[in-house]
mmCIF file of C-alpha atoms in Angstrom:
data_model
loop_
_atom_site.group_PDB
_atom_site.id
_atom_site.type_symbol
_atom_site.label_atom_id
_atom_site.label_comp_id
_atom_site.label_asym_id
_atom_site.label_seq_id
_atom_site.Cartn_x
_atom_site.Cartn_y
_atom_site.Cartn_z
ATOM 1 C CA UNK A 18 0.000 0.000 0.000
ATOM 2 C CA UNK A 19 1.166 3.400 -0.696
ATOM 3 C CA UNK A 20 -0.194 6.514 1.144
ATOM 4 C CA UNK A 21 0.934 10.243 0.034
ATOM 5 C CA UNK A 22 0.552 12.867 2.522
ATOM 6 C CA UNK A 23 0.026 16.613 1.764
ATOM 7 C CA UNK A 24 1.073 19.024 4.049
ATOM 8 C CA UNK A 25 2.065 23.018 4.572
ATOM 9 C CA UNK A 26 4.301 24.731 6.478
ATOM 10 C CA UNK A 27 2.957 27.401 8.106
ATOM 11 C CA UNK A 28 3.390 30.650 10.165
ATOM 12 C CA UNK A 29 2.651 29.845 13.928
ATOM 13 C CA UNK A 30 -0.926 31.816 14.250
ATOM 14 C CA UNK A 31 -0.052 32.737 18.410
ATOM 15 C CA UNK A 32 2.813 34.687 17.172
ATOM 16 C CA UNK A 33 1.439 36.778 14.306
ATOM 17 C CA UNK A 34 1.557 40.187 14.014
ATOM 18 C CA UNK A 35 -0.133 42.650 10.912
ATOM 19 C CA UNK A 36 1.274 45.650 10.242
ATOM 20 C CA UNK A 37 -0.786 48.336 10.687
ATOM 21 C CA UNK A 38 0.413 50.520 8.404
ATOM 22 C CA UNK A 39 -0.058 48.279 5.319
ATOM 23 C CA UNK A 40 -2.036 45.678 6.406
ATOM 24 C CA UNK A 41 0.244 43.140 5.653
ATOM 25 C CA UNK A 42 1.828 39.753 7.670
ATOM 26 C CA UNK A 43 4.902 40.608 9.732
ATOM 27 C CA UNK A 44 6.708 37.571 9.151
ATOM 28 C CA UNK A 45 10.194 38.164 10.442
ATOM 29 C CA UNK A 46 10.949 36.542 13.796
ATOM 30 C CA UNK A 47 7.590 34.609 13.772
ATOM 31 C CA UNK A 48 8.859 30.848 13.794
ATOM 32 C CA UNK A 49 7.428 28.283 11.376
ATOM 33 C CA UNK A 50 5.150 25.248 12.067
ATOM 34 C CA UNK A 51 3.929 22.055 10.272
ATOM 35 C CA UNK A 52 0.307 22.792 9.818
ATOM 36 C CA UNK A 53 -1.633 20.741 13.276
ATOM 37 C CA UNK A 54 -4.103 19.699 10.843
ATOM 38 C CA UNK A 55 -1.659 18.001 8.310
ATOM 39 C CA UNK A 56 0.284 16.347 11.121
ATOM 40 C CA UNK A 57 -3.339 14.583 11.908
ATOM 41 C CA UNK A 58 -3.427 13.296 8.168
ATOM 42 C CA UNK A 59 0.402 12.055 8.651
ATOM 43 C CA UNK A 60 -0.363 10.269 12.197
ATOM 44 C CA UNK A 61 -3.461 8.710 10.212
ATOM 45 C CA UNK A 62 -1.124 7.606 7.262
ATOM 46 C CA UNK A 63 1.836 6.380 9.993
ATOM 47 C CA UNK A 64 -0.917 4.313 11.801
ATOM 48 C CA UNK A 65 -1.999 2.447 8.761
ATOM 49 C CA UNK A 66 1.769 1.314 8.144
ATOM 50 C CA UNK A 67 2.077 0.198 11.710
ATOM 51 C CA UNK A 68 -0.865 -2.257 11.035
ATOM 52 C CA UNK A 69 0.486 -2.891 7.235
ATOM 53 C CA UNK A 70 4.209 -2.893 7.508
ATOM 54 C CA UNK A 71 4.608 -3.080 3.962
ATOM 55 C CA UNK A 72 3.190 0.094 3.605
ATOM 56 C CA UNK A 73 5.043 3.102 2.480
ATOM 57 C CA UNK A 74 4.150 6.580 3.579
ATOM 58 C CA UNK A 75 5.289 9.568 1.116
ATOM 59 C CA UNK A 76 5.126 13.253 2.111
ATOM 60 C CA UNK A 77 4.410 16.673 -0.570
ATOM 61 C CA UNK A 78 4.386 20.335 -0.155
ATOM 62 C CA UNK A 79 4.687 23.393 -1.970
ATOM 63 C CA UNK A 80 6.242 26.354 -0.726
ATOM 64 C CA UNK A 81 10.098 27.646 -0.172
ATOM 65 C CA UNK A 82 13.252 25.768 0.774
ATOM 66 C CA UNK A 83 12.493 26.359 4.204
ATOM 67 C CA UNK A 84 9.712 24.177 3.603
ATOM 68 C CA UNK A 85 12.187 21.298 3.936
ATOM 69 C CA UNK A 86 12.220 21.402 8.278
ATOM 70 C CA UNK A 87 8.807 20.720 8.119
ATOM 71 C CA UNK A 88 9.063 17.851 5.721
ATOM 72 C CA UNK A 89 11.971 16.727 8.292
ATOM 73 C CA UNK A 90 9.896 16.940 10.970
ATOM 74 C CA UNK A 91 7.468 14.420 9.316
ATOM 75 C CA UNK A 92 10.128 12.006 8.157
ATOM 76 C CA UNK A 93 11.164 11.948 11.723
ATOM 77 C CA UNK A 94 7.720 11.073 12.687
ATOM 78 C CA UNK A 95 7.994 8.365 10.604
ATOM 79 C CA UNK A 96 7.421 9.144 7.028
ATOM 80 C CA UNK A 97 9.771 7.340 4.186
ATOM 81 C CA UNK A 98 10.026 9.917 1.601
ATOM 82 C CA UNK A 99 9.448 13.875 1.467
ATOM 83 C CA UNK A 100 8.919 15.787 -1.484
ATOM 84 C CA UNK A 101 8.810 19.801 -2.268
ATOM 85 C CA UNK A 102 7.804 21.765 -4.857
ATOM 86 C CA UNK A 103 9.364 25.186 -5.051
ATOM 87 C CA UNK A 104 10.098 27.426 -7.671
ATOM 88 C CA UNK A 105 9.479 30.929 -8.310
ATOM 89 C CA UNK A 106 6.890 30.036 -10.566
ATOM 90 C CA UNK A 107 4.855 28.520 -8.046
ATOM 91 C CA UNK A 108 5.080 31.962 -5.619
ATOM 92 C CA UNK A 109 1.557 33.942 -4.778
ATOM 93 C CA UNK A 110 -0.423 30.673 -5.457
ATOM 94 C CA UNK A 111 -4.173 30.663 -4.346
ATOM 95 C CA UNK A 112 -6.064 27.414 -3.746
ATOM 96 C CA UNK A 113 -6.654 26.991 -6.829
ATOM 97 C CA UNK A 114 -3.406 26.998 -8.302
ATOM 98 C CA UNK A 115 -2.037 25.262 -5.118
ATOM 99 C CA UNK A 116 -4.141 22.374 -6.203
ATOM 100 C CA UNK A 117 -3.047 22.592 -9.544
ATOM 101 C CA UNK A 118 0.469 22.526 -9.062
ATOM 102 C CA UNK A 119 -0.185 19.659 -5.974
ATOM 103 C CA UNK A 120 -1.423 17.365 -8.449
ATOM 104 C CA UNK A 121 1.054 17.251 -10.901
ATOM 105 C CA UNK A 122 3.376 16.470 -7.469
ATOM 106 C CA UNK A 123 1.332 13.534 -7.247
ATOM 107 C CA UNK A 124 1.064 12.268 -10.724
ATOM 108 C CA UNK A 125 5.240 12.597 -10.420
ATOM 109 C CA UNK A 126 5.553 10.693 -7.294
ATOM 110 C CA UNK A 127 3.555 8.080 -8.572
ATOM 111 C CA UNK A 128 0.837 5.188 -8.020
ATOM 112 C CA UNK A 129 -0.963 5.689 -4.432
ATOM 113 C CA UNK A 130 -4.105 4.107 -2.851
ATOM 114 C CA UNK A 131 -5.139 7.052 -0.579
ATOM 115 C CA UNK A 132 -4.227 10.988 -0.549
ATOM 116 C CA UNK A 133 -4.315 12.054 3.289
ATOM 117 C CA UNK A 134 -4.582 16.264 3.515
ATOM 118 C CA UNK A 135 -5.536 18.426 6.592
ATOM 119 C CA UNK A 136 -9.155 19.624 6.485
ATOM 120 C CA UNK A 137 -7.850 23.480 6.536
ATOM 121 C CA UNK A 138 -4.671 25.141 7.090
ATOM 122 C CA UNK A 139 -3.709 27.639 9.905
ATOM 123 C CA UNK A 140 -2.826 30.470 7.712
ATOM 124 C CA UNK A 141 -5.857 30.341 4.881
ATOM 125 C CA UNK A 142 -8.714 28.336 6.616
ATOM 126 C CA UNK A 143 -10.269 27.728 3.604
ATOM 127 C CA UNK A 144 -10.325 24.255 3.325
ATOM 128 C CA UNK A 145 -10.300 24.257 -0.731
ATOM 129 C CA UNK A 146 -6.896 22.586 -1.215
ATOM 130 C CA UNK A 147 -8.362 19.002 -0.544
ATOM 131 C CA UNK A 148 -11.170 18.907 -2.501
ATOM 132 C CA UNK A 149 -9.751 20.868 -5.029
ATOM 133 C CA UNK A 150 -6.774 18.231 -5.229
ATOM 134 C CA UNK A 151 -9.247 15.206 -5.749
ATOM 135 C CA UNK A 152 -10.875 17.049 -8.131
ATOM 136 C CA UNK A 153 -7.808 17.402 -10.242
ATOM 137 C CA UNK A 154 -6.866 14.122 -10.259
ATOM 138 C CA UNK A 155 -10.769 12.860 -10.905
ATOM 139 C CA UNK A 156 -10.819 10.881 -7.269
ATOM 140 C CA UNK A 157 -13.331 10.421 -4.643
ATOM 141 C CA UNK A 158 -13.213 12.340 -1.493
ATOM 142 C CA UNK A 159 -14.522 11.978 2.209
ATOM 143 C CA UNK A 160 -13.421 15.401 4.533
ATOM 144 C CA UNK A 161 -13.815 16.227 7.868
ATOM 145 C CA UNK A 162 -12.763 12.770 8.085
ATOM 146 C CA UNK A 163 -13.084 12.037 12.209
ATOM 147 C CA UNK A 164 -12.312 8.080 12.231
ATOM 148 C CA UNK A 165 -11.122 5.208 9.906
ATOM 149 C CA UNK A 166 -13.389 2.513 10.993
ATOM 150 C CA UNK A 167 -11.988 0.224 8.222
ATOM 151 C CA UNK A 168 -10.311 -0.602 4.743
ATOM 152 C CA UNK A 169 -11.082 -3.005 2.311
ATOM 153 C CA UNK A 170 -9.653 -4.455 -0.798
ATOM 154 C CA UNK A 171 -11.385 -1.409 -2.576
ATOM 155 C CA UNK A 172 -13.196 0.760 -0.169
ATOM 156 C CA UNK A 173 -12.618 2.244 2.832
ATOM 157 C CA UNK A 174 -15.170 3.532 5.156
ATOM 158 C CA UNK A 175 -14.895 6.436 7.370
ATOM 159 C CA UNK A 176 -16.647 8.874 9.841
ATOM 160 C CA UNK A 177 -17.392 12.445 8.535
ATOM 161 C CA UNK A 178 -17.587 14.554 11.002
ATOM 162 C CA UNK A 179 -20.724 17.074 10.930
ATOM 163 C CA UNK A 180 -22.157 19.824 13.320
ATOM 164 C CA UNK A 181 -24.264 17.762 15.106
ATOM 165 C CA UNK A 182 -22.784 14.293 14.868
ATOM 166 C CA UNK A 183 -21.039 11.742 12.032
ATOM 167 C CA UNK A 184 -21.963 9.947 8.880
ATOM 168 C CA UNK A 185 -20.683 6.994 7.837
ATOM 169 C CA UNK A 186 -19.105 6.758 4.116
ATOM 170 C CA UNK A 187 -17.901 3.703 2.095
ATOM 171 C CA UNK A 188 -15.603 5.693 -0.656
ATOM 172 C CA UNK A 189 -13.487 4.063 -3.985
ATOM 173 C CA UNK A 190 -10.312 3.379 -3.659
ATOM 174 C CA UNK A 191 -7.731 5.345 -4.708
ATOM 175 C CA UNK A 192 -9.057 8.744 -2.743
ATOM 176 C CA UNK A 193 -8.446 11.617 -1.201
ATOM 177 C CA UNK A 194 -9.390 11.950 2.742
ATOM 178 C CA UNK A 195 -8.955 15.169 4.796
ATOM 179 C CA UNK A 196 -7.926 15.112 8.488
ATOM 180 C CA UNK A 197 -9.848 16.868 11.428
ATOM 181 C CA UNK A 198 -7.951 16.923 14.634
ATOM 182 C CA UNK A 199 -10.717 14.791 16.496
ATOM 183 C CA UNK A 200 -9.151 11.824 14.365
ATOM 184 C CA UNK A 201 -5.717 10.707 16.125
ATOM 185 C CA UNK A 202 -3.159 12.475 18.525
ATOM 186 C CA UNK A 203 0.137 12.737 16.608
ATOM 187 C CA UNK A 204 2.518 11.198 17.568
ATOM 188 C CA UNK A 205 6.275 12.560 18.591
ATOM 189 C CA UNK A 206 9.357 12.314 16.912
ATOM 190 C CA UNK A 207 12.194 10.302 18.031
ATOM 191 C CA UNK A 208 16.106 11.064 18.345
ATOM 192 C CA UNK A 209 16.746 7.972 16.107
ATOM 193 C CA UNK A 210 13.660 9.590 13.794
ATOM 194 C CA UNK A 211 15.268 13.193 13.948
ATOM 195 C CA UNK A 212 18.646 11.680 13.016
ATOM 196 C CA UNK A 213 17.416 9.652 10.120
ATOM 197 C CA UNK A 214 15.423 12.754 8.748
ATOM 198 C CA UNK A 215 18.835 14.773 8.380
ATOM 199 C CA UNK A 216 20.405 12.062 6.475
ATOM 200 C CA UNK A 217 17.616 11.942 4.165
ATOM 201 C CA UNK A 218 18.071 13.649 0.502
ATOM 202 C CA UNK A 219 14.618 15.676 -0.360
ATOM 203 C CA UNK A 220 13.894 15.994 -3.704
ATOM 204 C CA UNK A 221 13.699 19.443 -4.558
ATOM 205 C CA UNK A 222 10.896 19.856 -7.890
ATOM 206 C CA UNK A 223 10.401 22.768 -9.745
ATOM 207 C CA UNK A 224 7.795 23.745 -13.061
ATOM 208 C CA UNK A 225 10.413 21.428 -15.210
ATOM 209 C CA UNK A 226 10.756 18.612 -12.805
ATOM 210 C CA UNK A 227 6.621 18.010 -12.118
ATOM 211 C CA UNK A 228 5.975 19.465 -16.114
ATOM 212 C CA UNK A 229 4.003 22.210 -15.609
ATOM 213 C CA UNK A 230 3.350 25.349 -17.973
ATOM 214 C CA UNK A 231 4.256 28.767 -15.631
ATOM 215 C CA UNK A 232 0.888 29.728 -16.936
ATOM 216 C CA UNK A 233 -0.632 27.400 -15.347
ATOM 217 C CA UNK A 234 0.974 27.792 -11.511
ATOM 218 C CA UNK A 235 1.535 30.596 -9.026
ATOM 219 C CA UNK A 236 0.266 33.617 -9.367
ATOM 220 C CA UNK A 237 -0.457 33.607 -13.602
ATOM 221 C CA UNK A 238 -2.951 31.085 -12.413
ATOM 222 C CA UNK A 239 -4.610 32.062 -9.754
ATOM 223 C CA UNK A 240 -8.511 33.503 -10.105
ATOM 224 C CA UNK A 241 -8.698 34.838 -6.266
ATOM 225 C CA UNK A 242 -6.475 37.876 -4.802
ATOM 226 C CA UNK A 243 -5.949 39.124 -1.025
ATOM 227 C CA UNK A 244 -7.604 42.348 -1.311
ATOM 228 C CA UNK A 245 -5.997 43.082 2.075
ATOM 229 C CA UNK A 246 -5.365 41.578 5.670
ATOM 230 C CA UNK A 247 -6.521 43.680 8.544
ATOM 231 C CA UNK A 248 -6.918 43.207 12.740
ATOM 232 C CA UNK A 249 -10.250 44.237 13.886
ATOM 233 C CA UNK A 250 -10.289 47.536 16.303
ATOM 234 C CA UNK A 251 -9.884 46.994 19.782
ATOM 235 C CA UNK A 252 -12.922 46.795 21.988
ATOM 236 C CA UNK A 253 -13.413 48.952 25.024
ATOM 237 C CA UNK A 254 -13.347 48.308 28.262
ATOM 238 C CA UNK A 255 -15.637 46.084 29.801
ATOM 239 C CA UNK A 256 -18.068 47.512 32.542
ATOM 240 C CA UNK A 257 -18.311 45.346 36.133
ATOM 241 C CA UNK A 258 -21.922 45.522 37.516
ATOM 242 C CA UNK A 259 -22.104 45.187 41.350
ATOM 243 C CA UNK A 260 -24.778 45.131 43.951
ATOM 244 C CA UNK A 261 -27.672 42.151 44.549
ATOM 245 C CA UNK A 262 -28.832 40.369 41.851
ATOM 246 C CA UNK A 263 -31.729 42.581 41.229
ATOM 247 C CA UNK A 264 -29.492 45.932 41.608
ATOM 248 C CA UNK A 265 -27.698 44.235 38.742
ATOM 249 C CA UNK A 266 -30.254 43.307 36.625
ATOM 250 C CA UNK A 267 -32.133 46.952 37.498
ATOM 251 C CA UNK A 268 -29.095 48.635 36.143
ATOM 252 C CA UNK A 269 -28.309 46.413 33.126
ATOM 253 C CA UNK A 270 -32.092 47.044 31.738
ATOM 254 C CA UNK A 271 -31.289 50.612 32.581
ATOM 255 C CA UNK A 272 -28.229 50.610 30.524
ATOM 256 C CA UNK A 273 -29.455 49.141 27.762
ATOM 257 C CA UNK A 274 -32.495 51.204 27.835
ATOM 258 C CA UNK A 275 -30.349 54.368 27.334
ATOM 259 C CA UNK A 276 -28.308 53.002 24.473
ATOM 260 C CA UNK A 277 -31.832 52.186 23.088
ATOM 261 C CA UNK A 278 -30.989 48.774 22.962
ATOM 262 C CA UNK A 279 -34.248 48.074 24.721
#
């Protein structure tokens, strides 16, 4: 069995900062992080080879060199092979052309029997990129995937996580299935793992190497554009009733009689 893993590295969302003068990311000095969401989709592809040994778990991304710690950090969880796409040509990339570019990563790396993504990443929240991906490559998709109850020769049926509860899917194999962080606790690296990792060539691909037209990547290719990023205002301070309960409640309908809220 053979189980490809997308995943992004991404800004760690505690330590961001916007500029407010043009409304853009600060990036410098915020540290990097392998997306929680992907690392969900790797733990589910890692446990699969613990049951089937003979199974062999590959990891893709897309972004800059740098890229390369995170894909690191999943071979020392356990991964065999990592895989990165960066070029130039693949810079200001929307989901769309993410996808795009993703799937000819695939079709490079090779036969598979599942795709494993994280529903969403930290830094977008879209949750396009998945669907997207199995839509370029023409497969069946479960997301919000919350359990792997079992696979089959063919199938494999899974929980789907919804509002209010699950459903249960039997989907084709080959697919695509996207992680939610309800389905597994990922699990650590080791020092043997971490040691392995940094002995490990990555394959760096570029638009020649995966054959795609520059038209058809990055930014040429992408229909959506960030308009801008902004922080909402601050909110003012809070207001502390005291008293009895009904001294309270008397001055809350008072207050919100005078802002005509009532």
């Amino acid at each position: 069995m053979k189980i490809i893993v997308c995943v992004k590295q991404v800004p760690d969302t505690n330590e961001i900062k916007i500029d407010p003068l043009t409304g853009t990311l600060m990036r410098d000095g915020v540290p990097s992080i392998l997306n929680p969401d992907d690392a969900n989709a790797l733990e589910a592809a890692l446990r699969i080879k613990d049951e089937h040994p003979d199974t062999e778990v590959d990891v893709l991304s897309m972004g800059p060199e740098q890229a390369c710690y995170a894909l690191r950090e999943c071979l020392a969880m356990g991964a065999d092979n990592a895989y990165l796409l960066s070029s130039r040509a693949f810079g200001g990339a929307d989901t769309c052309s993410t996808s795009t570019t993703l799937a000819y990563g695939v079709r490079k790396i090779g036969d598979f029997d599942f795709i494993f993504t994280g529903r969403q990443a930290i830094d977008g929240d879209t949750a396009q990129v998945g669907p997207q991906l199995a839509q370029r490559l023409g497969l069946p998709i479960a997301t919000y995937v919350q359990n792997i109850r079992e696979i089959r020769e063919k199938t494999v049926i899974v929980e789907r996580q919804l509002e209010d509860g699950y459903e249960i899917l039997e989907v084709n194999r080959p697919c695509v299935l996207t992680a939610v962080k309800e389905l597994n606790e990922p699990r650590y690296m080791t020092v043997i793992g971490i040691e392995n990792a940094y002995r490990k060539e990555i394959p760096v691909w570029n638009e020649i190497d995966i054959g795609i037209d520059p038209q058809d990547c990055g930014l040429n290719a992408s229909p959506t554009k960030v308009f801008r990023s902004f922080t909402p205002p601050p909110k003012g301070k809070g207001e502390m009733l005291t008293g009895t309960v009904n001294e309270m409640a008397q001055s809350l309908v008072t207050k919100l009689m005078e802002k005509h809220i009532l």
